[in-house]
XYZ file of C-alpha atoms in Angstrom:
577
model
C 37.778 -24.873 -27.317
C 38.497 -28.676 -26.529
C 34.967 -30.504 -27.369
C 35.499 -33.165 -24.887
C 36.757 -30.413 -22.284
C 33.467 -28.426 -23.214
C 31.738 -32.102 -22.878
C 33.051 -32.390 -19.470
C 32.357 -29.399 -18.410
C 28.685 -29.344 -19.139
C 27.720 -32.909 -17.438
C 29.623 -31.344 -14.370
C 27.259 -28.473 -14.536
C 24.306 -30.653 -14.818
C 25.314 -32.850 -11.998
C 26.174 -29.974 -9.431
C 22.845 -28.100 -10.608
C 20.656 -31.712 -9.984
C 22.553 -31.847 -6.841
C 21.288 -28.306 -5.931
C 17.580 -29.367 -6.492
C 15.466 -29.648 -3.371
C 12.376 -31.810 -2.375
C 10.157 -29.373 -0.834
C 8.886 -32.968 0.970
C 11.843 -35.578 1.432
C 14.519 -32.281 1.968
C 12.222 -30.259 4.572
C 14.003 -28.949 7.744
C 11.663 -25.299 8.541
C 9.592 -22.882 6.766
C 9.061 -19.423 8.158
C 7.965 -16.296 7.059
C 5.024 -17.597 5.146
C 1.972 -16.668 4.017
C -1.663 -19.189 3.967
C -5.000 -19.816 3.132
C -8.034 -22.074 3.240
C -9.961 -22.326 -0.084
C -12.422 -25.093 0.579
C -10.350 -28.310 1.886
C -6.957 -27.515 0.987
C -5.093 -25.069 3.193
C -2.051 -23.100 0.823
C 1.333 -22.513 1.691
C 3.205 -19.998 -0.792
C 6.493 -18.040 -0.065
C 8.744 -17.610 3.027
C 12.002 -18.517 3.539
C 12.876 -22.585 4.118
C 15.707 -24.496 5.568
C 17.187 -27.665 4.189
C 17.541 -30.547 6.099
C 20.375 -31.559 6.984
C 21.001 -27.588 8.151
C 24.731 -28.297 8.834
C 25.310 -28.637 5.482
C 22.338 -25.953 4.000
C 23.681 -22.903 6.885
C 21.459 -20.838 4.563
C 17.617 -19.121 4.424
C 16.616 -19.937 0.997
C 13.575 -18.894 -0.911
C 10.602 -21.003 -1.256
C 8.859 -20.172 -5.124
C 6.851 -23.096 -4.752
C 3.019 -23.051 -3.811
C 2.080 -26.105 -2.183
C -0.741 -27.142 -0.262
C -1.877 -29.172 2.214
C -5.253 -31.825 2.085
C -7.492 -31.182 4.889
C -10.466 -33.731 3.858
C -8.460 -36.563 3.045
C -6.985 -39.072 5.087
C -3.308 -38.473 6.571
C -2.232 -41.673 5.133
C -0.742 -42.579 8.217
C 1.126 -39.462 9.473
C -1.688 -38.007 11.479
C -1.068 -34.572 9.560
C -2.745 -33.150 6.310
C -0.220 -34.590 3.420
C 1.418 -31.516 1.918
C 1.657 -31.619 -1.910
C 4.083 -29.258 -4.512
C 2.476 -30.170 -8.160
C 0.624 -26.572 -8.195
C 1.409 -23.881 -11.052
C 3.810 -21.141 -10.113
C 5.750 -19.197 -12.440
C 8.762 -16.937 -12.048
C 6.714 -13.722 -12.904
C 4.803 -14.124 -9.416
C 6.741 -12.880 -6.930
C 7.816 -15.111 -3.689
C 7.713 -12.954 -0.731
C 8.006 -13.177 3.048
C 5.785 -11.154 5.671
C 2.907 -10.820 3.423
C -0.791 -12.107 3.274
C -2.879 -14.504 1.424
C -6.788 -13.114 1.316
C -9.006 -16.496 0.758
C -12.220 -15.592 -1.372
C -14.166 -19.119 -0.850
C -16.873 -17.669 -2.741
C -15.100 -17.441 -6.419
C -12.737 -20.088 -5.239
C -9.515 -17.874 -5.474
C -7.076 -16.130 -3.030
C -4.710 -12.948 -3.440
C -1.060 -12.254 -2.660
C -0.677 -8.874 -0.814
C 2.299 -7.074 0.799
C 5.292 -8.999 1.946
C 9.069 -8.155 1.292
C 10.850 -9.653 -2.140
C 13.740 -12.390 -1.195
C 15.287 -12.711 -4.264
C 16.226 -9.516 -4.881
C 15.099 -5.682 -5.232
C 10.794 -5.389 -5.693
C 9.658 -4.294 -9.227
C 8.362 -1.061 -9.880
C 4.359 -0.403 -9.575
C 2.020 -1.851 -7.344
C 0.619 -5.487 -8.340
C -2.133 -7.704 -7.066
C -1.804 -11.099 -8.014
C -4.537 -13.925 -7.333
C -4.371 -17.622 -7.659
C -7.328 -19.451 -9.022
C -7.468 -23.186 -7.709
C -10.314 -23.873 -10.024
C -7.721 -23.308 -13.607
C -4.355 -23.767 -11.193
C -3.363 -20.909 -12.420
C -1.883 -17.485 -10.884
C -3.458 -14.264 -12.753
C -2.769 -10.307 -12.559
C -5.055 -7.808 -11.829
C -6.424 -5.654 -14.605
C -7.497 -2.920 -12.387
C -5.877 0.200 -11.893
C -7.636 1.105 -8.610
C -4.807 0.215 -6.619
C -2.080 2.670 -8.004
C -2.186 4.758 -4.963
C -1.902 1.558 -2.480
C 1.864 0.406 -1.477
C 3.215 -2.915 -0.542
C 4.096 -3.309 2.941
C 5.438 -6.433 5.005
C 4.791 -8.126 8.480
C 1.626 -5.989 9.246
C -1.362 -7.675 10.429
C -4.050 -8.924 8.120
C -7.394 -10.965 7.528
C -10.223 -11.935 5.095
C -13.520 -11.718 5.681
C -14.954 -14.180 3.661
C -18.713 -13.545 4.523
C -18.096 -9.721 2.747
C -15.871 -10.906 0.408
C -13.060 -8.359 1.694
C -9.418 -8.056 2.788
C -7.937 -5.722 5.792
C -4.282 -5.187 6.271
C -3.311 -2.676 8.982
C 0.120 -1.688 9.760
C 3.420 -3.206 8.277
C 6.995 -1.845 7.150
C 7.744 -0.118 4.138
C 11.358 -1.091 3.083
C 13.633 -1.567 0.327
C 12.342 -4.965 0.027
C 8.835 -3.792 -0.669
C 9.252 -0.401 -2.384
C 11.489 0.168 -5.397
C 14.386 2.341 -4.789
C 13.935 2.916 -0.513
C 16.387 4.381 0.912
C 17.177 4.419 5.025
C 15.332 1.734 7.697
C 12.268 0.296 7.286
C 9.085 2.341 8.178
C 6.075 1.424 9.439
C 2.820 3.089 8.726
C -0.383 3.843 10.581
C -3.358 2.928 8.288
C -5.474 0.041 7.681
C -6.466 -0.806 4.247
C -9.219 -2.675 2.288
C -9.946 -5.052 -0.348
C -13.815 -5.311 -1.461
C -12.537 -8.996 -3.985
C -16.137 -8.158 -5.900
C -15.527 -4.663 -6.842
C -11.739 -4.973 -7.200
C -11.496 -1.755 -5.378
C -9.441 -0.661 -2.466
C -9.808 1.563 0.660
C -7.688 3.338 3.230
C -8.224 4.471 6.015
C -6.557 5.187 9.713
C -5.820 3.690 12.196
C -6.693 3.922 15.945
C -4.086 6.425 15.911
C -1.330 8.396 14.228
C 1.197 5.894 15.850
C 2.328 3.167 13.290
C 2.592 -0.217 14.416
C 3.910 -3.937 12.409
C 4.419 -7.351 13.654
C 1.301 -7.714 15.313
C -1.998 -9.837 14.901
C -5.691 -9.262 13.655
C -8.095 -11.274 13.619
C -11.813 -11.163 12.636
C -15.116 -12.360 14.801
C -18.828 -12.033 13.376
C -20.000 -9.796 16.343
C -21.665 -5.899 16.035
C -23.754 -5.829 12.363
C -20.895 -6.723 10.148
C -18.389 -7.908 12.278
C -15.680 -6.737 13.995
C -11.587 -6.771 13.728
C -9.605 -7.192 16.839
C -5.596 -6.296 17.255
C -3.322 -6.895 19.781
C 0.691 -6.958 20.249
C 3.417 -5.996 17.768
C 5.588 -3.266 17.623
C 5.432 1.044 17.872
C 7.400 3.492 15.830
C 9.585 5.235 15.664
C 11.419 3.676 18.576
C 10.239 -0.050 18.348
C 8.536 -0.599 22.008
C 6.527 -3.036 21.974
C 2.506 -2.967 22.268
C 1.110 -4.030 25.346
C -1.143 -7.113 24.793
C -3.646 -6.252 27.498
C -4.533 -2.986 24.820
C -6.672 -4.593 22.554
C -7.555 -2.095 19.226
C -11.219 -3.446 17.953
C -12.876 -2.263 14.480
C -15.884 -1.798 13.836
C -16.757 -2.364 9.969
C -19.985 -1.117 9.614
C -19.010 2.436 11.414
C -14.774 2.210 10.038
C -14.474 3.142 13.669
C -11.227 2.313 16.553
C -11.708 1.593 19.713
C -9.631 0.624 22.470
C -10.760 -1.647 25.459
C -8.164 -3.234 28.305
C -8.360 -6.361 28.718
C -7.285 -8.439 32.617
C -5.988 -12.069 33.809
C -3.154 -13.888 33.106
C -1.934 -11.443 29.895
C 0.461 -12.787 27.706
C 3.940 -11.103 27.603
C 4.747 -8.699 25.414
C 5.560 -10.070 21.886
C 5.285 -9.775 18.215
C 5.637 -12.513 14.980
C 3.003 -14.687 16.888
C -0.045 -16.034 15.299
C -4.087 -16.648 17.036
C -7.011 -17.626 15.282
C -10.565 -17.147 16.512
C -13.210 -19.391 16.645
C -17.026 -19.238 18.843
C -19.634 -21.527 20.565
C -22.940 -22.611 18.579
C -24.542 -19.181 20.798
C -21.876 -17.327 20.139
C -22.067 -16.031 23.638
C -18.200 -15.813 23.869
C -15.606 -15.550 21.307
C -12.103 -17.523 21.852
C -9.024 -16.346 20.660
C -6.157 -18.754 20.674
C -2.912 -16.807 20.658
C 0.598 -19.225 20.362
C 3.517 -17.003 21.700
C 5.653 -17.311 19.056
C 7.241 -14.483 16.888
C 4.513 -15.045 14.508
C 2.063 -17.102 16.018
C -1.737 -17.807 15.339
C -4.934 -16.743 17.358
C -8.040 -18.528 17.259
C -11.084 -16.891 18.199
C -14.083 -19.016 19.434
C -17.213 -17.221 19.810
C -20.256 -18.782 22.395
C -21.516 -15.072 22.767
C -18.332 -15.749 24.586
C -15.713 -14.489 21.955
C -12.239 -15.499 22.057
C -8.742 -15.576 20.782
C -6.056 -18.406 20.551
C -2.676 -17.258 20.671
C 0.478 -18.853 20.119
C 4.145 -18.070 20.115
C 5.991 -15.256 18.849
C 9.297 -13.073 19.075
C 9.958 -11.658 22.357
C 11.827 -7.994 22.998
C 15.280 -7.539 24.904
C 16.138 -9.223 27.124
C 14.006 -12.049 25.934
C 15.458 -12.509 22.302
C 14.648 -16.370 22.343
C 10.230 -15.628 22.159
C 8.080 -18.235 23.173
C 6.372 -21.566 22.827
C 3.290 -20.941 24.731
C -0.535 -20.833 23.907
C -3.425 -18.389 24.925
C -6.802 -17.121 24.794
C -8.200 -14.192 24.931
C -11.900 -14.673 25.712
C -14.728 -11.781 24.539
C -16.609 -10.025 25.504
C -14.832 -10.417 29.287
C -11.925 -9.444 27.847
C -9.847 -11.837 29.403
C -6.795 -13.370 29.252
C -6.166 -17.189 30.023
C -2.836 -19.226 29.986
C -4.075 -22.500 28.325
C -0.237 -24.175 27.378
C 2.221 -25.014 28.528
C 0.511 -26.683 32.220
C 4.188 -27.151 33.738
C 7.243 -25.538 33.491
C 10.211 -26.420 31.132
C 12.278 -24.928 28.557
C 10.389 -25.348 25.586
C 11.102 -24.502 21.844
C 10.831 -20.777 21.383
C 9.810 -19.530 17.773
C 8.147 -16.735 15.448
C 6.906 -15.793 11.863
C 4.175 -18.788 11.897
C 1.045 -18.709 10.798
C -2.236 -20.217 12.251
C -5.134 -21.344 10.256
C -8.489 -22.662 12.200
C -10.282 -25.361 10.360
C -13.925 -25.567 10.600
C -14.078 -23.970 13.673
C -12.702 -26.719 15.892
C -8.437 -26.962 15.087
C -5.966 -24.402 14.306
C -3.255 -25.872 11.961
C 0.149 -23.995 13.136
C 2.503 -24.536 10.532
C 6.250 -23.440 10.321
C 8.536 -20.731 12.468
C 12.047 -20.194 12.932
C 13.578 -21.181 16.498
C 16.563 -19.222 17.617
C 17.627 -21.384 20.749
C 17.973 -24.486 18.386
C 19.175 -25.787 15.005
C 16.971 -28.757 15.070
C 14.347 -28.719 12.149
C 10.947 -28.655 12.700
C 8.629 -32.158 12.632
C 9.931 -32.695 9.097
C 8.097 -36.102 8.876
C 4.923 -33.637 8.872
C 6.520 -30.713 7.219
C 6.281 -28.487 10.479
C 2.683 -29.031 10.978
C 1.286 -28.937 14.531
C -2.559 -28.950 15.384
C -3.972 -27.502 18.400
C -7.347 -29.008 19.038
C -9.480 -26.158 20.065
C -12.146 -27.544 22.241
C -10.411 -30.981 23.105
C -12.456 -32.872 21.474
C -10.079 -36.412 20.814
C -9.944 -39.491 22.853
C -7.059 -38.373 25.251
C -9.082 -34.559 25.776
C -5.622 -33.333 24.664
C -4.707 -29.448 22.995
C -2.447 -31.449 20.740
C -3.852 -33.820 19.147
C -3.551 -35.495 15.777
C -5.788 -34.068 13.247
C -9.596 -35.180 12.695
C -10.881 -34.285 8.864
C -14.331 -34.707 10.148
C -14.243 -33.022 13.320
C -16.732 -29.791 12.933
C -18.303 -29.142 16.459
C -16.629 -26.758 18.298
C -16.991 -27.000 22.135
C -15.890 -24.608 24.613
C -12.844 -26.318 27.043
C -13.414 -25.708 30.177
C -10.209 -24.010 30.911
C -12.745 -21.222 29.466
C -15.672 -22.324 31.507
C -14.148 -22.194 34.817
C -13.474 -18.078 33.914
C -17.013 -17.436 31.924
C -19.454 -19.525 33.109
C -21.666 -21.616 30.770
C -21.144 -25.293 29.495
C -19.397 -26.439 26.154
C -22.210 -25.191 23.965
C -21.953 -21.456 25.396
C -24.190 -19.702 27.838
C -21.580 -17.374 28.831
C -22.242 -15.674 32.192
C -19.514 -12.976 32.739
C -19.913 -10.689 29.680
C -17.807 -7.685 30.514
C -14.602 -6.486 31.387
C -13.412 -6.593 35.183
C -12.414 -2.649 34.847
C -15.462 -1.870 32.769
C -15.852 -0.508 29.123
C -13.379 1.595 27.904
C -16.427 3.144 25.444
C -20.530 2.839 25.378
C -20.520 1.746 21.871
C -18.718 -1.826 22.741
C -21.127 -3.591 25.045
C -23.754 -3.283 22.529
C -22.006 -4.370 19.693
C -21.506 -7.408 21.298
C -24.883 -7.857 22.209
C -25.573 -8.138 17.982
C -24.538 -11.248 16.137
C -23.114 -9.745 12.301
C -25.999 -11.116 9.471
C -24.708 -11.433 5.848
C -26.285 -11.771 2.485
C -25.560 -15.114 0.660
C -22.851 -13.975 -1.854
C -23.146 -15.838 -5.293
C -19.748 -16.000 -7.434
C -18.892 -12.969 -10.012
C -17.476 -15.676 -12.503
C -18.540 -18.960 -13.824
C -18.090 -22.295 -11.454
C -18.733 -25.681 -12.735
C -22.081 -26.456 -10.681
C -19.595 -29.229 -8.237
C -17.438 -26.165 -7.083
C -20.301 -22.980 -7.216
C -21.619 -22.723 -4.223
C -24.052 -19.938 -2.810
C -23.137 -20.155 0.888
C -20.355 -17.941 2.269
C -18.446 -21.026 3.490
C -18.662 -24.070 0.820
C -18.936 -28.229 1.489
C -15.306 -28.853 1.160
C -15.061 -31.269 -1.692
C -12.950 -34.853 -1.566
C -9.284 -34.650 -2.772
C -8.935 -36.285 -6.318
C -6.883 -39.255 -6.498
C -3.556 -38.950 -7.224
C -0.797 -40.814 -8.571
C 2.098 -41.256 -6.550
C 5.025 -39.912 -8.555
C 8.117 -38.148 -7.510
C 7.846 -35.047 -6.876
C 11.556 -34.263 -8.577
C 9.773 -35.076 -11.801
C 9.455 -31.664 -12.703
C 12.692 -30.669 -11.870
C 13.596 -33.681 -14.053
C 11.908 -32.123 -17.282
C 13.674 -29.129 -16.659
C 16.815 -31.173 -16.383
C 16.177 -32.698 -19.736
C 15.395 -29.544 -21.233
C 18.704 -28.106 -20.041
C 19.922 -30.919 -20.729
C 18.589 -30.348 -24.231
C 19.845 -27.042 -24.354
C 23.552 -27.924 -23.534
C 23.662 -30.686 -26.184
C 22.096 -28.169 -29.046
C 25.236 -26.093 -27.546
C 28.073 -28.540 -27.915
C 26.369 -29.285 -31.337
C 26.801 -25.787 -32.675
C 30.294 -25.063 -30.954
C 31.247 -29.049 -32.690
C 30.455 -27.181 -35.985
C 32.113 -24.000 -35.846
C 34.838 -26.067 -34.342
C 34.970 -28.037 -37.749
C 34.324 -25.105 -39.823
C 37.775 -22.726 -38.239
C 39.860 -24.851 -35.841
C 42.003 -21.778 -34.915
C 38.585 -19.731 -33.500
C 37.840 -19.241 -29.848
C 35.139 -19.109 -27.688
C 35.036 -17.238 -24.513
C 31.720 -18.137 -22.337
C 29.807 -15.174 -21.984
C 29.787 -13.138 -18.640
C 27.539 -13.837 -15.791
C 25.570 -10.851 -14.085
C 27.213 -9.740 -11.702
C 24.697 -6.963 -10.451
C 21.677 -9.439 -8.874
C 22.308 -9.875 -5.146
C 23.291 -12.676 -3.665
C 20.318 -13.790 -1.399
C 21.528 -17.337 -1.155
C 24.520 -16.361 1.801
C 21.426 -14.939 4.287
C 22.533 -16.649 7.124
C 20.436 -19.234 8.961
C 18.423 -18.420 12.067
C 19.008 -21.515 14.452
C 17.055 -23.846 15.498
C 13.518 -25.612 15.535
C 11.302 -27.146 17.903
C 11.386 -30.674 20.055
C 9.474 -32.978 18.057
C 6.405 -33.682 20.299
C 5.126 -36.735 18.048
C 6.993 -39.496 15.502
C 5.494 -39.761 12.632
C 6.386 -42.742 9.967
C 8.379 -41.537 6.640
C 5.868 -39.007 4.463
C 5.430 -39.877 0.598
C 6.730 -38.897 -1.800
C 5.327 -36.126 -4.688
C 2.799 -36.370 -7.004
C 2.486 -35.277 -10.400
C 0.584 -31.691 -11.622
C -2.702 -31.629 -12.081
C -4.442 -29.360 -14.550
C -7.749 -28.975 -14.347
C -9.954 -29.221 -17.288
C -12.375 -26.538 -16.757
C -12.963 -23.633 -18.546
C -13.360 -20.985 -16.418
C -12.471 -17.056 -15.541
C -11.295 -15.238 -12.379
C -13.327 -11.976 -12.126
C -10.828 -8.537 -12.516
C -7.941 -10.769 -13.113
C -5.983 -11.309 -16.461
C -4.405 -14.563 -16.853
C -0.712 -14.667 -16.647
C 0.436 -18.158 -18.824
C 1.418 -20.801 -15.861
C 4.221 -22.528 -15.816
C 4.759 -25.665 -14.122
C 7.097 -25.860 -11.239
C 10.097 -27.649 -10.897
């Protein structure tokens, strides 16, 4: 072969691949489809599908195998948003999936990957639980066998309860994107499963029913004697109708039993892909969920002995295939529903397959979606991060407000009041359902507050993370040197770089050695799908704030301490690029 030809050929290659490279931060257009957790102050964001900015020319869903995160204790540096940072370990043995769940254990300062559908091609064989330990940076395999006879499943609805150290996951598809060798459509199952994080052991059990169900929302508030999970909206099999939202399923952990209550006022339409988080008042006389209608939006549950849900967005059903930009809350033990956003009419921008994550009791962080009535990306100054202040507390007494580090005392709006009774500190005075209880059990379990043992970690923690409460002081973000965050994408540039020159190097000696010899490049698989060609879903939300141009990256940071993740054998990190 020509040297200089060969030459040619391979500085093209390097300059189309460094063209290929994407900024997770400078490139941004929309992330959907992800999963997230808060471990002490930084909230993660691993897998899901992204869009490049500018969309027009990136018409693609593309795969995000990066695990970033986002700093909730330090300052916004201008931007009004947690700063988002990529310099964490991910290697390309951990699988990057969509529709799955991140279980936060605060406690041993780690979280796990479950369920969610593979994106880059068909799942590997076995069942695998893999956890990420933000002490070492570091992503590590489980060494038990006790899950063998659990299966992956994707877009069900899941949550950690961090005061029990456990993980539930009820409902979700089982697919050829989460099971090795499926054949036919996707199926969705019926039972809701458990991970105790101490005892690296799993259960599962049924549901409220035989009927299976996906796409819906669980969240978890500390009422009954160790807490209890409510569910709401989604989808039913085999036909995929839709769940009402006024059903609400609860569990009760202590008992593993269903029930089923309805719940009255201004109920949310039907919808799945949304997100709530919950959150409570210091009596925890009512308990507020925040629901964002969205196809995968986030509740928010806020308990004043008046327990609640925040809700927001979601996917709609037929004829409404656009979903929903809208926020509310479900408020417990009244079971009822309240339309807290948007306060006047207007189009909106419609999107699912969020997530929402409630910080200290008092925001929920709604990051992400896809938005099918635009093609618009989503805040990329702030990396499609939106904050719904909870109780209003900010200078203009708005729901979306900038985000306050410090702010940690939840106060009930009075959207809530004006339906409950009380003041901003609880006192809730309507504490049932209009139609009554749907079972005895119910009203007394919400006459009990849940009470939990102080876990202590199952693995060594250098006495400034360790921390003995169920929720630990969040600890300042180290300092970091502001370096771009292509850096690592540059080493592996060199390397291939490297690797290419090595190349020419050998094929300029055999060339030397027997002029007349030839060289045929070897053949590319051709069997791996091509995931790259999924095409785009349009669209992303009006940008409700400016925010000035975001920093760059920073460089990886290892840290120094010796430590090991209980039930978990350490996989050998490699740094992103």
């Amino acid at each position: 072969m020509n040297i200089r030809l060969l030459i040619l050929l391979a500085f093209a290659f390097i300059g189309t691949w460094a063209q290929d490279v994407k900024d997770p931060l400078t490139d941004f257009c929309r992330r959907f489809g992800h999963q997230t957790a808060i471990v002490d102050s930084h909230l993660y964001i691993d897998g899901g599908l992204v869009n490049w900015s500018p969309i027009s020319q990136n018409p693609s869903n593309y795969t995000n195998d990066r695990l970033l995160f986002q700093d909730l204790a330090a300052d916004g540096k201008g931007i009004n948003m947690p700063q988002l940072y990529a310099n964490l370990s991910k290697n390309s043995t951990i699988p990057s999936v969509a529709g799955g769940i991140l279980w936060a254990d605060n406690v041993n300062k780690i979280f796990y990957l479950y369920g969610g559908e593979y994106t880059q091609g068909p799942p590997l064989s076995g069942f695998s639980l893999w956890g990420y330990d933000v002490i070492l940076n570091q992503w590590n395999l489980s060494s038990s066998g006790s899950g063998r006879k659990i299966s992956r499943v994707a877009y069900g609805a899941g949550v950690s309860v961090n005061e029990r150290g456990e993980g539930y996951y009820y409902g979700g598809y089982l697919s050829n994107a989460t099971i090795p060798g499926w054949s036919g459509p996707p199926l969705a199952t019926a039972n809701i499963i458990k991970y105790d994080m101490s005892k690296d052991s799993w259960t599962n059990n049924t549901g409220p029913d035989a009927i299976p169900r996906a796409e819906g929302v669980m969240v978890y508030i500390p009422a009954s004697d160790a807490g209890l999970l409510v569910y709401f909206g989604g989808i039913t099999a085999p036909y995929g109708n839709s769940t009402v939202v006024a059903t609400i399923y609860i569990y009760d952990i202590a008992s593993t039993k269903w029930y089923v209550q309805n719940a009255t006022g201004t109920v949310p339409e039907k919808r799945r892909r949304f997100c709530a988080g919950a959150t409570w008042s210091q009596d925890k006389s009512s308990y507020n969920m925040f629901v964002r209608r969205l196809e995968a939006s986030r509740f928010r549950n806020l308990l004043t002995r008046r327990l609640g849900s925040y809700l927001y967005g979601g996917m709609g059903f037929p004829p409404n295939t656009t979903g929903f930009d809208d926020v509310y809350i479900l408020t417990l033990p009244s079971f009822t529903w309240i339309k807290w956003y948007p306060t006047a009419p207007g189009p909106g921008s419609p999107h699912h397959s969020l997530t929402c994550n409630v910080v200290s009791g008092t925001q929920m962080l709604i990051i992400g979606g896809t938005f099918p009535a635009s093609d618009a990306c989503d805040a990329p100054e702030v990396w499609g991060t939106h904050n719904l202040n909870l109780g209003k507390i900010n200078p203009d007494r708005a729901m979306w407000s900038d985000f306050y580090p410090n702010l940690t005392d939840y106060k009930v709006p009075p959207e809530i009041i004006a339906v409950v009774g009380g003041s901003a500190t609880g006192g809730a005075i309507k504490a049932a359902p209009d139609q009554g209880w749907n079972d005895r059990d119910l009203p007394v379990y919400f006459t009990r507050t849940a009470s939990f043992s102080a876990r202590t970690p199952t693995r060594y923690l250098p006495a400034s993370t360790a921390s003995t409460t169920s929720i630990p002081t969040p600890s300042p973000a180290p300092k970091r040197k502001k370096t771009p965050i292509i850096a690592g994408a540059t080493v592996g540039g060199i390397v291939a770089l490297a690797v290419i020159v090595a190349l020419l190097f050998f094929c300029f000696t055999k060339y030397r050695k027997a002029h007349q010899r030839s060289h045929e490049p070897a053949e590319l698989a051709t069997n791996q799908p091509n995931y790259r060609g999924t095409p785009a879903s349009p669209g992303s939300p009006e940008m409700k704030h400016q925010y000035p141009q975001s920093p760059g990256g920073y460089e990886n940071m290892q840290s120094p301490v010796t430590a090991v993740s209980p039930h978990l054998a350490h996989s050998n990190p490699t740094e992103m690029a």
